[in-house]
Amino acid sequence: MSPLSDDLQPLATPAVPASPAAEASGQDLVRLAPYLLGRVRRGIVGSSRYAQGLRESIRAAAAAPARDPVLISGEPGLEKDNIAALIHYGSGARKAPLLRLNGALLRSDGAELFSLGADGRALVDLVGAGGLLIDQVDRVDPALLPLLQELAVQRQWRTSSGELRHFAGRLFFTAETSLPGFEAIGRTVRVPPLRVRRQDLGEWLRYGVRQKARSLGWSPPPQVDPALVKRLQTYDFPGNLRELSQLIDRAMRQCAGSRPALLPEDVFWTEPRQQARSRFELWRWKPQLRRWMRSPRLWNTLLFGLVSWLFVAVNLWLWLGPQDRHHNGALNLFWAWWWPLILLTYPLVGRLWCSFCPFMVWGEISQRAARALGWQPARWPRGSSDGWGAPALAAGFAAILLWEALGDLENTAWQSSCLLLLITAGAVIGSMRFEKRFWCRYLCPVGGMNGLFAKLAISELRAQIGTCSGSCSSFACFKGGPAEGEGLATAGCPVGTHPAHLADNRNCVLCLTCAQACPHRSVTLRLRPPAADLQRGMDPPPGEAGLILVLAGGLCLHHAEALLGWLPALLQPTATAGALLASHLPAADASAAAFSLAAGPLLPRLAISSLALALPAALWLLLRTVGSRLLPGRRRPWLLLYALLPLLWAALLADHLHLGMAEAGLLLPVTLAPLATRAANPGEPAAWLSHLPAWQADPHVIGFCQSLVVAIGVAGSAVLLRRLLLPDRWAWLGQLAALLGLGVTARALVGLG
């Protein structure tokens, strides 16, 4: 029999016993009716070893000839009373009744069981050869426990007059905690919780959906996406089967109107794994902040009135202005301002830059124009695209890093503009293909880096699951829709994520669209401890760790001339000597010329750049190989990469601080420098430029700030190593020493720049 069949039971037995009226008078039936457990709700669903073992335990208990008592133990919500029904109706006494009493409600003298009626019989007499289930026996009054033990072991009990009577039935007990003295009275059936049977979750989910669809008259039943099963498998289900049943019921009722063929993932509400501990709600502290930050006028003015046209002006500036960084203010803005500032903001506001990114502003403008002309983008694709999107994103970022090094983008204005326009073209094409910001979520290289470092942020935007599941039926924060209550009309989350389903900050751009749409004030903006997303139980996309290695490779690539500049002379000494003779240059002068990635034949430069970019990945593969042999039982080694994320952020920031602190303050002189070269009298404009506001940090101050940032990164990674890997004391000391070595290496590399 299939483990998902609707009538699944461990034994081929009738789900409903023969009518108790055949063995009891009408008066007895009235007395038994409140306690009758008349049918089995369901069988044991699943194909895991836990499900198979539970079925075997049930079969063995049902077939036991002695009909000894059965204690069914397990966590709340596991339908232990249904297990008792499976055993009873799978036994030879299936035609006799099964009574269920709640042990928490029994009086200390057991009057509900042992008090004699008008006919001189007690409830235990009326059971006959049937079964008696005492639910939650661990909550029974202690004074009653000895009487129940005597009933179970001796199969007898005493009336109030002292008469000794025999009990002909079979006793079942359920308990959620250990109860001394009861585990030895007969058989024990232990029911495993749902969190250890994650393999069975998909089968349970599909079975429950089919059963609920049948009760709602929904035919054929909807399908369940494997991506949904995978997401729910990361949830522990503290309420077990009861919670899963409620989850399915709520989801099906919310979709009953539209009856989709595939159940949307967003109607399944689960509590986040990390509870809101150590969180500070900004909008509860300052409610006026919520009103101001939700204003559509603020966002529309910023996005479409400022950012869009500023982006056009910057690109024109890059194409038409001087081409070097010392004379083009747009290059100064891009390299000396944007890169250091965006790295500085990651620990504060995470991926906020993506909410007003000019790439997607023009993507949205293009999409709106296309809609006005009749073009309709495809719906957001269901399921997870991270499986192919994350590797493609990492490859795209690697290509950008190679282009930056080989093309000398920092000092070439038109190439920097080409990079910006190329990413914008991807955003526009993505917006024409799919609704919302599919490009931002899965394919944008800058967005991938932003989402990765957003895990370190101290801010988060989340919805309160209880409010969403209990009050919301429109899903306007996710899907968009008209205004409802105090909620505003929106197009929904631009990256296709419900704020109640966010496991981390990776897919939240802090655009506040969900806060604008929500009519129930469920969405909150909170402060939290740094790197709260990085936990031992996290489940990141498969290819995201590759982006960490690419970013680390970018740091090596930025200093490839210092790391690998000796390689061309080592590999081709004869060619080098021949070139020196042909040019009639002294050997000393030739050796003094440093290797440059920005000049010379392309193939050698590309080879050395690729080698520098691949250094961290090669080192990681070596460490994994060695570690798997030294520590064969080590699981999830990629956690080490996430533990190094603060150090990587610090190294990248320190690397860009040199430009930021040395050249960002020269924006006005650099911007107006072309005017000096066009003036009739070059002397006067030069003097005028020298009086413009400008600042430039001392090299010693820059070096101190770089060292401080790297030290902060080392400290953050040390904390994460302890949190994610939980090493023993000696392993911890070794990892800490290696971490300090990496910090010193990163600082040395930054110093070489």
PDB file of C-alpha atoms in Angstrom, residues 48-260:
ATOM      1  CA  SER A  48      11.294   6.938   6.473  1.00  0.00           C
ATOM      2  CA  ARG A  49      12.779   4.411   8.868  1.00  0.00           C
ATOM      3  CA  TYR A  50      10.974   6.201  11.695  1.00  0.00           C
ATOM      4  CA  ALA A  51       7.599   5.712  10.012  1.00  0.00           C
ATOM      5  CA  GLN A  52       8.378   2.093   9.224  1.00  0.00           C
ATOM      6  CA  GLY A  53       9.483   1.429  12.791  1.00  0.00           C
ATOM      7  CA  LEU A  54       6.327   3.027  14.164  1.00  0.00           C
ATOM      8  CA  ARG A  55       4.167   0.856  11.906  1.00  0.00           C
ATOM      9  CA  GLU A  56       5.940  -2.256  13.137  1.00  0.00           C
ATOM     10  CA  SER A  57       5.413  -1.223  16.772  1.00  0.00           C
ATOM     11  CA  ILE A  58       1.704  -0.707  16.114  1.00  0.00           C
ATOM     12  CA  ARG A  59       1.363  -4.064  14.364  1.00  0.00           C
ATOM     13  CA  ALA A  60       3.162  -5.854  17.198  1.00  0.00           C
ATOM     14  CA  ALA A  61       0.992  -4.210  19.854  1.00  0.00           C
ATOM     15  CA  ALA A  62      -2.220  -4.978  17.931  1.00  0.00           C
ATOM     16  CA  ALA A  63      -1.281  -8.632  17.480  1.00  0.00           C
ATOM     17  CA  ALA A  64      -0.180  -9.205  21.091  1.00  0.00           C
ATOM     18  CA  PRO A  65      -2.305 -12.121  22.403  1.00  0.00           C
ATOM     19  CA  ALA A  66      -2.001 -11.081  26.051  1.00  0.00           C
ATOM     20  CA  ARG A  67      -3.531  -7.668  25.334  1.00  0.00           C
ATOM     21  CA  ASP A  68      -1.108  -6.090  27.766  1.00  0.00           C
ATOM     22  CA  PRO A  69      -1.380  -2.339  28.506  1.00  0.00           C
ATOM     23  CA  VAL A  70       0.228   0.082  26.059  1.00  0.00           C
ATOM     24  CA  LEU A  71       1.950   3.357  26.941  1.00  0.00           C
ATOM     25  CA  ILE A  72       2.207   5.712  23.948  1.00  0.00           C
ATOM     26  CA  SER A  73       4.738   8.471  24.611  1.00  0.00           C
ATOM     27  CA  GLY A  74       5.745  11.462  22.544  1.00  0.00           C
ATOM     28  CA  GLU A  75       5.655  15.230  22.226  1.00  0.00           C
ATOM     29  CA  PRO A  76       2.425  17.242  22.024  1.00  0.00           C
ATOM     30  CA  GLY A  77       0.592  17.220  18.712  1.00  0.00           C
ATOM     31  CA  LEU A  78       1.598  13.729  17.576  1.00  0.00           C
ATOM     32  CA  GLU A  79      -1.967  12.306  17.645  1.00  0.00           C
ATOM     33  CA  LYS A  80      -1.097   9.649  20.196  1.00  0.00           C
ATOM     34  CA  ASP A  81      -4.790   8.909  20.708  1.00  0.00           C
ATOM     35  CA  ASN A  82      -4.955   8.015  17.015  1.00  0.00           C
ATOM     36  CA  ILE A  83      -2.077   5.571  17.577  1.00  0.00           C
ATOM     37  CA  ALA A  84      -4.155   3.926  20.317  1.00  0.00           C
ATOM     38  CA  ALA A  85      -7.097   3.696  17.912  1.00  0.00           C
ATOM     39  CA  LEU A  86      -4.862   2.099  15.272  1.00  0.00           C
ATOM     40  CA  ILE A  87      -3.761  -0.548  17.778  1.00  0.00           C
ATOM     41  CA  HIS A  88      -7.268  -1.234  19.085  1.00  0.00           C
ATOM     42  CA  TYR A  89      -9.018  -1.408  15.725  1.00  0.00           C
ATOM     43  CA  GLY A  90      -6.167  -3.471  14.352  1.00  0.00           C
ATOM     44  CA  SER A  91      -6.589  -6.106  17.074  1.00  0.00           C
ATOM     45  CA  GLY A  92      -9.046  -8.924  17.568  1.00  0.00           C
ATOM     46  CA  ALA A  93     -11.197  -6.691  19.796  1.00  0.00           C
ATOM     47  CA  ARG A  94     -11.923  -4.292  16.958  1.00  0.00           C
ATOM     48  CA  LYS A  95     -15.688  -4.826  17.298  1.00  0.00           C
ATOM     49  CA  ALA A  96     -15.692  -3.698  20.925  1.00  0.00           C
ATOM     50  CA  PRO A  97     -15.758   0.023  21.804  1.00  0.00           C
ATOM     51  CA  LEU A  98     -12.732   2.210  22.549  1.00  0.00           C
ATOM     52  CA  LEU A  99     -13.272   4.861  25.215  1.00  0.00           C
ATOM     53  CA  ARG A 100     -11.108   7.923  25.682  1.00  0.00           C
ATOM     54  CA  LEU A 101     -10.861   9.984  28.881  1.00  0.00           C
ATOM     55  CA  ASN A 102      -8.650  12.989  29.458  1.00  0.00           C
ATOM     56  CA  GLY A 103      -6.426  12.210  32.434  1.00  0.00           C
ATOM     57  CA  ALA A 104      -5.961  15.894  33.259  1.00  0.00           C
ATOM     58  CA  LEU A 105      -9.700  16.160  33.970  1.00  0.00           C
ATOM     59  CA  LEU A 106     -10.067  13.045  36.144  1.00  0.00           C
ATOM     60  CA  ARG A 107     -10.746  13.530  39.835  1.00  0.00           C
ATOM     61  CA  SER A 108      -8.292  12.226  42.403  1.00  0.00           C
ATOM     62  CA  ASP A 109     -10.556   9.266  43.330  1.00  0.00           C
ATOM     63  CA  GLY A 110     -11.258   8.330  39.713  1.00  0.00           C
ATOM     64  CA  ALA A 111     -14.999   8.738  40.162  1.00  0.00           C
ATOM     65  CA  GLU A 112     -15.475   9.026  36.364  1.00  0.00           C
ATOM     66  CA  LEU A 113     -14.100   5.482  36.044  1.00  0.00           C
ATOM     67  CA  PHE A 114     -15.077   3.702  39.233  1.00  0.00           C
ATOM     68  CA  SER A 115     -18.328   5.275  40.463  1.00  0.00           C
ATOM     69  CA  LEU A 116     -21.266   2.853  40.199  1.00  0.00           C
ATOM     70  CA  GLY A 117     -24.330   3.849  38.240  1.00  0.00           C
ATOM     71  CA  ALA A 118     -27.950   3.090  39.007  1.00  0.00           C
ATOM     72  CA  ASP A 119     -27.506  -0.364  37.533  1.00  0.00           C
ATOM     73  CA  GLY A 120     -24.561  -1.067  39.849  1.00  0.00           C
ATOM     74  CA  ARG A 121     -21.961  -0.911  37.089  1.00  0.00           C
ATOM     75  CA  ALA A 122     -19.075   1.528  36.620  1.00  0.00           C
ATOM     76  CA  LEU A 123     -17.625   2.840  33.363  1.00  0.00           C
ATOM     77  CA  VAL A 124     -14.822   0.280  33.510  1.00  0.00           C
ATOM     78  CA  ASP A 125     -17.466  -2.430  33.583  1.00  0.00           C
ATOM     79  CA  LEU A 126     -19.140  -1.035  30.470  1.00  0.00           C
ATOM     80  CA  VAL A 127     -15.853  -1.230  28.535  1.00  0.00           C
ATOM     81  CA  GLY A 128     -16.220  -4.971  28.474  1.00  0.00           C
ATOM     82  CA  ALA A 129     -13.578  -6.504  26.207  1.00  0.00           C
ATOM     83  CA  GLY A 130     -12.968  -3.146  24.543  1.00  0.00           C
ATOM     84  CA  GLY A 131     -10.268  -0.599  25.120  1.00  0.00           C
ATOM     85  CA  LEU A 132      -9.895   2.237  27.632  1.00  0.00           C
ATOM     86  CA  LEU A 133      -7.595   5.133  26.718  1.00  0.00           C
ATOM     87  CA  ILE A 134      -6.388   7.441  29.486  1.00  0.00           C
ATOM     88  CA  ASP A 135      -5.018  10.434  27.581  1.00  0.00           C
ATOM     89  CA  GLN A 136      -2.263  12.557  29.185  1.00  0.00           C
ATOM     90  CA  VAL A 137      -1.677  10.149  32.039  1.00  0.00           C
ATOM     91  CA  ASP A 138       1.318  12.262  33.068  1.00  0.00           C
ATOM     92  CA  ARG A 139      -1.159  14.964  34.096  1.00  0.00           C
ATOM     93  CA  VAL A 140      -3.317  12.660  36.233  1.00  0.00           C
ATOM     94  CA  ASP A 141      -3.657  13.517  39.919  1.00  0.00           C
ATOM     95  CA  PRO A 142      -0.881  11.604  41.811  1.00  0.00           C
ATOM     96  CA  ALA A 143      -3.483  10.111  44.154  1.00  0.00           C
ATOM     97  CA  LEU A 144      -5.148   8.352  41.204  1.00  0.00           C
ATOM     98  CA  LEU A 145      -1.970   6.850  39.707  1.00  0.00           C
ATOM     99  CA  PRO A 146      -1.816   3.801  42.045  1.00  0.00           C
ATOM    100  CA  LEU A 147      -5.410   2.877  41.143  1.00  0.00           C
ATOM    101  CA  LEU A 148      -4.603   3.068  37.424  1.00  0.00           C
ATOM    102  CA  GLN A 149      -1.465   0.970  37.908  1.00  0.00           C
ATOM    103  CA  GLU A 150      -3.458  -1.682  39.761  1.00  0.00           C
ATOM    104  CA  LEU A 151      -6.057  -1.658  36.975  1.00  0.00           C
ATOM    105  CA  ALA A 152      -3.319  -2.097  34.357  1.00  0.00           C
ATOM    106  CA  VAL A 153      -1.164  -4.699  36.104  1.00  0.00           C
ATOM    107  CA  GLN A 154      -3.655  -6.720  38.164  1.00  0.00           C
ATOM    108  CA  ARG A 155      -6.617  -6.143  35.820  1.00  0.00           C
ATOM    109  CA  GLN A 156      -8.842  -5.508  38.843  1.00  0.00           C
ATOM    110  CA  TRP A 157     -10.303  -2.631  40.835  1.00  0.00           C
ATOM    111  CA  ARG A 158     -12.327  -2.058  43.994  1.00  0.00           C
ATOM    112  CA  THR A 159     -15.677  -0.403  44.389  1.00  0.00           C
ATOM    113  CA  SER A 160     -16.368   2.088  47.160  1.00  0.00           C
ATOM    114  CA  SER A 161     -17.784  -0.794  49.219  1.00  0.00           C
ATOM    115  CA  GLY A 162     -14.545  -2.782  48.884  1.00  0.00           C
ATOM    116  CA  GLU A 163     -15.803  -5.277  46.319  1.00  0.00           C
ATOM    117  CA  LEU A 164     -13.017  -6.539  44.046  1.00  0.00           C
ATOM    118  CA  ARG A 165     -13.974  -6.600  40.359  1.00  0.00           C
ATOM    119  CA  HIS A 166     -12.193  -7.838  37.265  1.00  0.00           C
ATOM    120  CA  PHE A 167     -11.355  -5.593  34.308  1.00  0.00           C
ATOM    121  CA  ALA A 168     -11.749  -7.457  31.009  1.00  0.00           C
ATOM    122  CA  GLY A 169     -10.643  -4.706  28.665  1.00  0.00           C
ATOM    123  CA  ARG A 170      -7.302  -3.345  27.474  1.00  0.00           C
ATOM    124  CA  LEU A 171      -5.707  -0.164  28.794  1.00  0.00           C
ATOM    125  CA  PHE A 172      -3.968   2.495  26.694  1.00  0.00           C
ATOM    126  CA  PHE A 173      -2.081   5.444  28.153  1.00  0.00           C
ATOM    127  CA  THR A 174      -0.564   8.469  26.417  1.00  0.00           C
ATOM    128  CA  ALA A 175       2.082  10.686  27.972  1.00  0.00           C
ATOM    129  CA  GLU A 176       4.175  13.668  26.902  1.00  0.00           C
ATOM    130  CA  THR A 177       6.741  13.351  29.689  1.00  0.00           C
ATOM    131  CA  SER A 178       8.443  10.489  31.474  1.00  0.00           C
ATOM    132  CA  LEU A 179       6.268   8.861  34.145  1.00  0.00           C
ATOM    133  CA  PRO A 180       8.117   6.559  36.591  1.00  0.00           C
ATOM    134  CA  GLY A 181       6.338   3.276  37.147  1.00  0.00           C
ATOM    135  CA  PHE A 182       4.278   3.291  33.973  1.00  0.00           C
ATOM    136  CA  GLU A 183       6.913   2.371  31.388  1.00  0.00           C
ATOM    137  CA  ALA A 184       7.223  -1.107  32.914  1.00  0.00           C
ATOM    138  CA  ILE A 185       3.526  -2.008  33.049  1.00  0.00           C
ATOM    139  CA  GLY A 186       3.353  -3.292  29.481  1.00  0.00           C
ATOM    140  CA  ARG A 187       4.325  -2.245  25.991  1.00  0.00           C
ATOM    141  CA  THR A 188       5.732   1.182  25.177  1.00  0.00           C
ATOM    142  CA  VAL A 189       5.277   2.823  21.773  1.00  0.00           C
ATOM    143  CA  ARG A 190       7.424   5.903  21.293  1.00  0.00           C
ATOM    144  CA  VAL A 191       6.227   8.291  18.581  1.00  0.00           C
ATOM    145  CA  PRO A 192       9.072  10.293  16.945  1.00  0.00           C
ATOM    146  CA  PRO A 193       8.465  14.036  16.522  1.00  0.00           C
ATOM    147  CA  LEU A 194       8.016  15.508  13.069  1.00  0.00           C
ATOM    148  CA  ARG A 195      11.333  17.355  13.157  1.00  0.00           C
ATOM    149  CA  VAL A 196      13.285  14.072  13.107  1.00  0.00           C
ATOM    150  CA  ARG A 197      11.096  12.756  10.291  1.00  0.00           C
ATOM    151  CA  ARG A 198      11.822  15.562   7.821  1.00  0.00           C
ATOM    152  CA  GLN A 199      12.018  12.973   5.046  1.00  0.00           C
ATOM    153  CA  ASP A 200       8.300  12.279   5.581  1.00  0.00           C
ATOM    154  CA  LEU A 201       7.220  15.920   5.512  1.00  0.00           C
ATOM    155  CA  GLY A 202       6.516  16.033   1.773  1.00  0.00           C
ATOM    156  CA  GLU A 203       4.344  12.916   1.999  1.00  0.00           C
ATOM    157  CA  TRP A 204       2.485  14.254   5.038  1.00  0.00           C
ATOM    158  CA  LEU A 205       1.956  17.579   3.275  1.00  0.00           C
ATOM    159  CA  ARG A 206       0.581  16.051   0.068  1.00  0.00           C
ATOM    160  CA  TYR A 207      -1.604  13.630   2.032  1.00  0.00           C
ATOM    161  CA  GLY A 208      -3.039  16.458   4.134  1.00  0.00           C
ATOM    162  CA  VAL A 209      -3.687  18.616   1.061  1.00  0.00           C
ATOM    163  CA  ARG A 210      -5.593  15.797  -0.632  1.00  0.00           C
ATOM    164  CA  GLN A 211      -7.700  15.141   2.469  1.00  0.00           C
ATOM    165  CA  LYS A 212      -8.501  18.839   2.936  1.00  0.00           C
ATOM    166  CA  ALA A 213      -9.285  19.308  -0.752  1.00  0.00           C
ATOM    167  CA  ARG A 214     -11.767  16.443  -0.532  1.00  0.00           C
ATOM    168  CA  SER A 215     -13.552  18.050   2.424  1.00  0.00           C
ATOM    169  CA  LEU A 216     -13.698  21.407   0.593  1.00  0.00           C
ATOM    170  CA  GLY A 217     -15.023  19.839  -2.608  1.00  0.00           C
ATOM    171  CA  TRP A 218     -11.859  20.835  -4.439  1.00  0.00           C
ATOM    172  CA  SER A 219     -11.196  18.417  -7.296  1.00  0.00           C
ATOM    173  CA  PRO A 220      -8.618  17.670  -8.488  1.00  0.00           C
ATOM    174  CA  PRO A 221      -6.514  18.570  -5.438  1.00  0.00           C
ATOM    175  CA  PRO A 222      -3.726  21.129  -5.950  1.00  0.00           C
ATOM    176  CA  GLN A 223      -0.099  20.139  -6.307  1.00  0.00           C
ATOM    177  CA  VAL A 224       2.630  20.977  -3.788  1.00  0.00           C
ATOM    178  CA  ASP A 225       5.838  22.571  -5.040  1.00  0.00           C
ATOM    179  CA  PRO A 226       9.054  20.742  -4.022  1.00  0.00           C
ATOM    180  CA  ALA A 227      10.539  24.153  -3.132  1.00  0.00           C
ATOM    181  CA  LEU A 228       7.783  24.570  -0.527  1.00  0.00           C
ATOM    182  CA  VAL A 229       8.580  21.161   0.960  1.00  0.00           C
ATOM    183  CA  LYS A 230      12.253  22.089   1.146  1.00  0.00           C
ATOM    184  CA  ARG A 231      11.444  25.349   2.939  1.00  0.00           C
ATOM    185  CA  LEU A 232       9.143  23.663   5.431  1.00  0.00           C
ATOM    186  CA  GLN A 233      11.773  21.009   6.120  1.00  0.00           C
ATOM    187  CA  THR A 234      13.904  23.736   7.692  1.00  0.00           C
ATOM    188  CA  TYR A 235      11.129  24.387  10.222  1.00  0.00           C
ATOM    189  CA  ASP A 236      11.032  22.324  13.426  1.00  0.00           C
ATOM    190  CA  PHE A 237       7.210  22.125  13.842  1.00  0.00           C
ATOM    191  CA  PRO A 238       7.053  22.313  17.651  1.00  0.00           C
ATOM    192  CA  GLY A 239       3.310  21.499  17.396  1.00  0.00           C
ATOM    193  CA  ASN A 240       4.088  18.451  15.225  1.00  0.00           C
ATOM    194  CA  LEU A 241       1.185  16.949  13.246  1.00  0.00           C
ATOM    195  CA  ARG A 242      -1.405  19.175  14.879  1.00  0.00           C
ATOM    196  CA  GLU A 243       0.489  22.275  13.747  1.00  0.00           C
ATOM    197  CA  LEU A 244       0.998  20.832  10.257  1.00  0.00           C
ATOM    198  CA  SER A 245      -2.713  20.090   9.963  1.00  0.00           C
ATOM    199  CA  GLN A 246      -3.579  23.653  10.986  1.00  0.00           C
ATOM    200  CA  LEU A 247      -1.003  24.959   8.514  1.00  0.00           C
ATOM    201  CA  ILE A 248      -2.596  22.999   5.664  1.00  0.00           C
ATOM    202  CA  ASP A 249      -6.138  23.970   6.683  1.00  0.00           C
ATOM    203  CA  ARG A 250      -5.296  27.676   6.781  1.00  0.00           C
ATOM    204  CA  ALA A 251      -3.461  27.537   3.447  1.00  0.00           C
ATOM    205  CA  MET A 252      -6.252  25.679   1.668  1.00  0.00           C
ATOM    206  CA  ARG A 253      -8.958  28.005   2.937  1.00  0.00           C
ATOM    207  CA  GLN A 254      -6.985  31.053   1.818  1.00  0.00           C
ATOM    208  CA  CYS A 255      -6.745  29.591  -1.708  1.00  0.00           C
ATOM    209  CA  ALA A 256     -10.274  28.170  -1.835  1.00  0.00           C
ATOM    210  CA  GLY A 257     -11.570  31.096  -3.905  1.00  0.00           C
ATOM    211  CA  SER A 258      -9.057  30.917  -6.751  1.00  0.00           C
ATOM    212  CA  ARG A 259      -8.285  27.174  -6.475  1.00  0.00           C
ATOM    213  CA  PRO A 260      -4.848  27.267  -8.122  1.00  0.00           C
TER     214      PRO A 260
END
